[in-house]
Amino acid sequence: MANDEWTHFDAALRVAPGEKARLSTRDPLGEAFAPDRAAAEARLLKDAEAIDLLQDRLFAEGRRSVLIVLQGIDTSGKDGTVRGVFKACGPLGVRVTPFGRPTETELAQDYLWRAHAACPPKGMIGIWNRSHYEDVLVVKVRGLAPAEAVALRYDQINAFEKHLAENGVTILKFMLHISKDEQKRRLQDRLDDPAKLWKFNPGDLEDRKSWSQFEAAYEEALTRCSTPHAPWRVVPADKKWRRNMLIASIVRGVLEAMAPQYPKPSFDPRAITIT
Ligand code: ADP
């Protein structure tokens, strides 16, 4: 099945290694990528099904894994992306890990310890809802670690990800980029809708007050940690359907390029008679 357009999306969304992310110049709406909602939704369905088939091969092959990192401020749609892009996947081969506030045990280790422990085993797709990047985002903005320690982390993260890439982990990092206005709408929606109220956390309003500091922290992380082995993609995320379509097309494209194969049996199935 032809899926060539994904390379165009990928090139446009990618933060070129060595170049500035220029988050403020990137449009969170991204209309030009997919002007038509119905067409985007139809494409998403196809891509989600293709991802399921590829994931089955990846699992059967059992030699490599895929790590999908989802970062974005509150309400940017990390959970919705998991649901939308991987909805067709069997739960066996996909593992979602949320990165919340570190526990006492986690804080007693270095910050990459919990990330390494959450890496997908061979054959699996691991999806991180937030990630080790929180340690250069919220930790930096809130001053939760000394600035000198945080300053060292970008190189440490690059080395960590290179290590993973060299050991069979294909890393896909997506920053879900929403506008401040869209966040306001989504937060208000949570307050107004009884089925969404549980998601409202008054602490999110504190982070919203620090919008520009978070933007600056993202700019630095995306710029310094977009590498050839683990590039960042900034995904316009004001429209959920467009966000899901773009991410699914890239995930599918990367999986197709990996071309996972079913293993060859060590026996001749035609020679076997089941009695
Ligand atoms: P989400 O907001 O992603 O739906 P939660 O409501 O559980 O999920 O929020 C997770 C919170 O944990 C976020 O506010 C995030 O900033 C915080 N967090 C994640 N990693 C760290 C970290 N390393 N240090 C401090 N806070 C962190």
mmCIF file of N, CA, C and O and ligand atoms in Angstrom, residues 71-75 78-79 98-102 106-107 111 114 129-140 142 144 153 190 198-199 201 203-204 207 214, ligand 1:
data_model
loop_
_atom_site.group_PDB
_atom_site.id
_atom_site.type_symbol
_atom_site.label_atom_id
_atom_site.label_comp_id
_atom_site.label_asym_id
_atom_site.label_seq_id
_atom_site.Cartn_x
_atom_site.Cartn_y
_atom_site.Cartn_z
ATOM 1 N N GLN A 71 5.420 13.943 24.203
ATOM 2 C CA GLN A 71 5.566 15.054 25.137
ATOM 3 C C GLN A 71 4.633 16.186 24.717
ATOM 4 O O GLN A 71 4.325 16.333 23.545
ATOM 5 N N GLY A 72 4.214 16.971 25.674
ATOM 6 C CA GLY A 72 3.361 18.114 25.378
ATOM 7 C C GLY A 72 2.781 18.609 26.677
ATOM 8 O O GLY A 72 2.665 17.833 27.636
ATOM 9 N N ILE A 73 2.416 19.880 26.703
ATOM 10 C CA ILE A 73 1.868 20.434 27.933
ATOM 11 C C ILE A 73 0.496 19.825 28.218
ATOM 12 O O ILE A 73 -0.067 19.137 27.379
ATOM 13 N N ASP A 74 -0.036 20.122 29.411
ATOM 14 C CA ASP A 74 -1.334 19.574 29.804
ATOM 15 C C ASP A 74 -2.366 19.852 28.717
ATOM 16 O O ASP A 74 -2.390 20.956 28.165
ATOM 17 N N THR A 75 -3.211 18.896 28.470
ATOM 18 C CA THR A 75 -4.305 18.923 27.481
ATOM 19 C C THR A 75 -3.814 18.832 26.027
ATOM 20 O O THR A 75 -4.610 18.946 25.103
ATOM 21 N N LYS A 78 -1.928 13.735 24.794
ATOM 22 C CA LYS A 78 -1.051 12.545 24.827
ATOM 23 C C LYS A 78 -1.902 11.264 24.940
ATOM 24 O O LYS A 78 -1.693 10.317 24.183
ATOM 25 N N ASP A 79 -2.856 11.271 25.857
ATOM 26 C CA ASP A 79 -3.729 10.090 25.993
ATOM 27 C C ASP A 79 -4.543 9.859 24.723
ATOM 28 O O ASP A 79 -4.706 8.730 24.273
ATOM 29 N N PRO A 98 3.101 5.773 31.675
ATOM 30 C CA PRO A 98 3.020 7.193 32.021
ATOM 31 C C PRO A 98 4.182 7.585 32.933
ATOM 32 O O PRO A 98 4.595 6.802 33.787
ATOM 33 N N PHE A 99 4.706 8.761 32.722
ATOM 34 C CA PHE A 99 5.761 9.288 33.603
ATOM 35 C C PHE A 99 5.162 10.416 34.436
ATOM 36 O O PHE A 99 5.045 11.547 33.974
ATOM 37 N N GLY A 100 4.770 10.071 35.660
ATOM 38 C CA GLY A 100 4.246 11.091 36.571
ATOM 39 C C GLY A 100 5.352 11.591 37.488
ATOM 40 O O GLY A 100 6.540 11.364 37.228
ATOM 41 N N ARG A 101 4.928 12.245 38.549
ATOM 42 C CA ARG A 101 5.932 12.698 39.529
ATOM 43 C C ARG A 101 6.703 11.491 40.043
ATOM 44 O O ARG A 101 6.096 10.484 40.397
ATOM 45 N N PRO A 102 8.027 11.591 40.100
ATOM 46 C CA PRO A 102 8.806 10.429 40.533
ATOM 47 C C PRO A 102 8.477 10.027 41.964
ATOM 48 O O PRO A 102 8.216 10.879 42.817
ATOM 49 N N GLU A 106 12.157 6.176 42.918
ATOM 50 C CA GLU A 106 12.732 6.720 41.683
ATOM 51 C C GLU A 106 13.658 7.898 41.973
ATOM 52 O O GLU A 106 14.716 8.032 41.362
ATOM 53 N N LEU A 107 13.253 8.710 42.926
ATOM 54 C CA LEU A 107 14.090 9.875 43.249
ATOM 55 C C LEU A 107 15.423 9.476 43.877
ATOM 56 O O LEU A 107 16.387 10.241 43.852
ATOM 57 N N TYR A 111 17.975 10.114 37.285
ATOM 58 C CA TYR A 111 16.684 10.367 36.623
ATOM 59 C C TYR A 111 16.425 9.455 35.419
ATOM 60 O O TYR A 111 15.276 9.296 35.001
ATOM 61 N N ARG A 114 14.420 5.211 35.750
ATOM 62 C CA ARG A 114 13.050 4.741 35.485
ATOM 63 C C ARG A 114 12.770 4.688 33.981
ATOM 64 O O ARG A 114 11.949 3.890 33.528
ATOM 65 N N ASN A 129 3.963 8.209 27.828
ATOM 66 C CA ASN A 129 3.129 9.382 28.030
ATOM 67 C C ASN A 129 3.886 10.279 29.018
ATOM 68 O O ASN A 129 3.905 10.015 30.199
ATOM 69 N N ARG A 130 4.550 11.319 28.482
ATOM 70 C CA ARG A 130 5.630 12.046 29.151
ATOM 71 C C ARG A 130 6.829 11.091 29.214
ATOM 72 O O ARG A 130 6.708 9.907 28.883
ATOM 73 N N SER A 131 7.960 11.586 29.707
ATOM 74 C CA SER A 131 9.170 10.784 29.546
ATOM 75 C C SER A 131 10.306 11.359 30.396
ATOM 76 O O SER A 131 10.079 12.246 31.231
ATOM 77 N N HIS A 132 11.516 10.894 30.096
ATOM 78 C CA HIS A 132 12.708 11.457 30.732
ATOM 79 C C HIS A 132 12.881 12.945 30.393
ATOM 80 O O HIS A 132 13.658 13.628 31.047
ATOM 81 N N TYR A 133 12.163 13.436 29.363
ATOM 82 C CA TYR A 133 12.273 14.868 29.039
ATOM 83 C C TYR A 133 11.674 15.755 30.124
ATOM 84 O O TYR A 133 12.011 16.932 30.225
ATOM 85 N N GLU A 134 10.785 15.191 30.957
ATOM 86 C CA GLU A 134 10.284 15.991 32.077
ATOM 87 C C GLU A 134 11.441 16.500 32.941
ATOM 88 O O GLU A 134 11.331 17.533 33.593
ATOM 89 N N ASP A 135 12.544 15.770 32.899
ATOM 90 C CA ASP A 135 13.687 16.142 33.743
ATOM 91 C C ASP A 135 14.476 17.323 33.197
ATOM 92 O O ASP A 135 15.408 17.814 33.854
ATOM 93 N N VAL A 136 14.117 17.776 31.977
ATOM 94 C CA VAL A 136 14.658 19.056 31.499
ATOM 95 C C VAL A 136 13.518 20.029 31.174
ATOM 96 O O VAL A 136 13.748 21.085 30.592
ATOM 97 N N LEU A 137 12.293 19.654 31.547
ATOM 98 C CA LEU A 137 11.138 20.534 31.293
ATOM 99 C C LEU A 137 10.584 21.019 32.636
ATOM 100 O O LEU A 137 11.022 22.037 33.143
ATOM 101 N N VAL A 138 9.660 20.231 33.231
ATOM 102 C CA VAL A 138 9.074 20.699 34.497
ATOM 103 C C VAL A 138 10.155 20.880 35.563
ATOM 104 O O VAL A 138 10.111 21.826 36.363
ATOM 105 N N VAL A 139 11.131 19.996 35.549
ATOM 106 C CA VAL A 139 12.190 20.075 36.563
ATOM 107 C C VAL A 139 12.981 21.379 36.413
ATOM 108 O O VAL A 139 13.345 22.036 37.394
ATOM 109 N N LYS A 140 13.188 21.773 35.170
ATOM 110 C CA LYS A 140 13.913 23.019 34.918
ATOM 111 C C LYS A 140 13.048 24.239 35.278
ATOM 112 O O LYS A 140 13.494 25.144 35.985
ATOM 113 N N ARG A 142 10.457 24.482 37.225
ATOM 114 C CA ARG A 142 10.122 24.584 38.655
ATOM 115 C C ARG A 142 11.365 24.561 39.551
ATOM 116 O O ARG A 142 11.220 24.604 40.774
ATOM 117 N N LEU A 144 13.378 22.075 40.234
ATOM 118 C CA LEU A 144 13.327 20.896 41.108
ATOM 119 C C LEU A 144 14.681 20.194 41.239
ATOM 120 O O LEU A 144 14.829 19.260 42.012
ATOM 121 N N ARG A 153 22.111 17.474 31.434
ATOM 122 C CA ARG A 153 21.214 16.378 31.068
ATOM 123 C C ARG A 153 20.987 16.223 29.561
ATOM 124 O O ARG A 153 20.696 15.125 29.096
ATOM 125 N N ARG A 190 -13.027 20.638 30.263
ATOM 126 C CA ARG A 190 -12.924 19.691 31.385
ATOM 127 C C ARG A 190 -13.782 20.150 32.563
ATOM 128 O O ARG A 190 -14.386 19.337 33.258
ATOM 129 N N TRP A 198 -12.855 14.832 35.983
ATOM 130 C CA TRP A 198 -11.826 14.105 36.733
ATOM 131 C C TRP A 198 -10.422 14.418 36.209
ATOM 132 O O TRP A 198 -9.433 14.268 36.920
ATOM 133 N N LYS A 199 -10.375 14.866 34.947
ATOM 134 C CA LYS A 199 -9.061 15.160 34.375
ATOM 135 C C LYS A 199 -8.564 16.541 34.766
ATOM 136 O O LYS A 199 -7.410 16.876 34.537
ATOM 137 N N ASN A 201 -7.072 19.300 36.839
ATOM 138 C CA ASN A 201 -6.201 19.387 38.003
ATOM 139 C C ASN A 201 -5.852 20.862 38.198
ATOM 140 O O ASN A 201 -5.233 21.477 37.325
ATOM 141 N N GLY A 203 -3.676 22.242 39.619
ATOM 142 C CA GLY A 203 -2.236 22.481 39.451
ATOM 143 C C GLY A 203 -1.872 22.800 37.999
ATOM 144 O O GLY A 203 -0.876 23.480 37.735
ATOM 145 N N ASP A 204 -2.705 22.325 37.061
ATOM 146 C CA ASP A 204 -2.425 22.616 35.651
ATOM 147 C C ASP A 204 -2.461 24.129 35.386
ATOM 148 O O ASP A 204 -1.786 24.622 34.476
ATOM 149 N N ASP A 207 0.914 25.574 35.911
ATOM 150 C CA ASP A 207 1.794 25.377 34.753
ATOM 151 C C ASP A 207 1.415 26.338 33.625
ATOM 152 O O ASP A 207 2.276 26.839 32.907
ATOM 153 N N PHE A 214 7.795 27.276 29.990
ATOM 154 C CA PHE A 214 7.717 25.921 29.406
ATOM 155 C C PHE A 214 8.102 25.956 27.926
ATOM 156 O O PHE A 214 8.814 25.087 27.443
HETATM 157 P P1 ADP B 1 -0.907 13.913 32.822
HETATM 158 O O1 ADP B 1 -0.932 15.354 33.198
HETATM 159 O O2 ADP B 1 0.260 13.579 31.935
HETATM 160 O O3 ADP B 1 -2.212 13.408 32.306
HETATM 161 P P2 ADP B 1 -0.626 13.419 35.620
HETATM 162 O O4 ADP B 1 -1.823 14.243 35.949
HETATM 163 O O5 ADP B 1 -0.333 12.170 36.388
HETATM 164 O O6 ADP B 1 -0.640 13.021 34.088
HETATM 165 O O7 ADP B 1 0.614 14.405 35.694
HETATM 166 C C1 ADP B 1 1.876 13.988 35.687
HETATM 167 C C2 ADP B 1 2.663 15.099 36.353
HETATM 168 O O8 ADP B 1 3.923 14.592 36.709
HETATM 169 C C3 ADP B 1 2.893 16.289 35.445
HETATM 170 O O9 ADP B 1 2.519 17.472 36.101
HETATM 171 C C4 ADP B 1 4.377 16.254 35.217
HETATM 172 O O10 ADP B 1 4.933 17.526 35.044
HETATM 173 C C5 ADP B 1 4.864 15.574 36.465
HETATM 174 N N1 ADP B 1 6.189 14.975 36.286
HETATM 175 C C6 ADP B 1 6.566 14.054 35.382
HETATM 176 N N2 ADP B 1 7.874 13.777 35.496
HETATM 177 C C7 ADP B 1 8.350 14.541 36.497
HETATM 178 C C8 ADP B 1 9.621 14.703 37.091
HETATM 179 N N3 ADP B 1 10.670 14.017 36.653
HETATM 180 N N4 ADP B 1 9.723 15.568 38.111
HETATM 181 C C9 ADP B 1 8.645 16.246 38.549
HETATM 182 N N5 ADP B 1 7.413 16.149 38.036
HETATM 183 C C10 ADP B 1 7.261 15.306 37.018
#
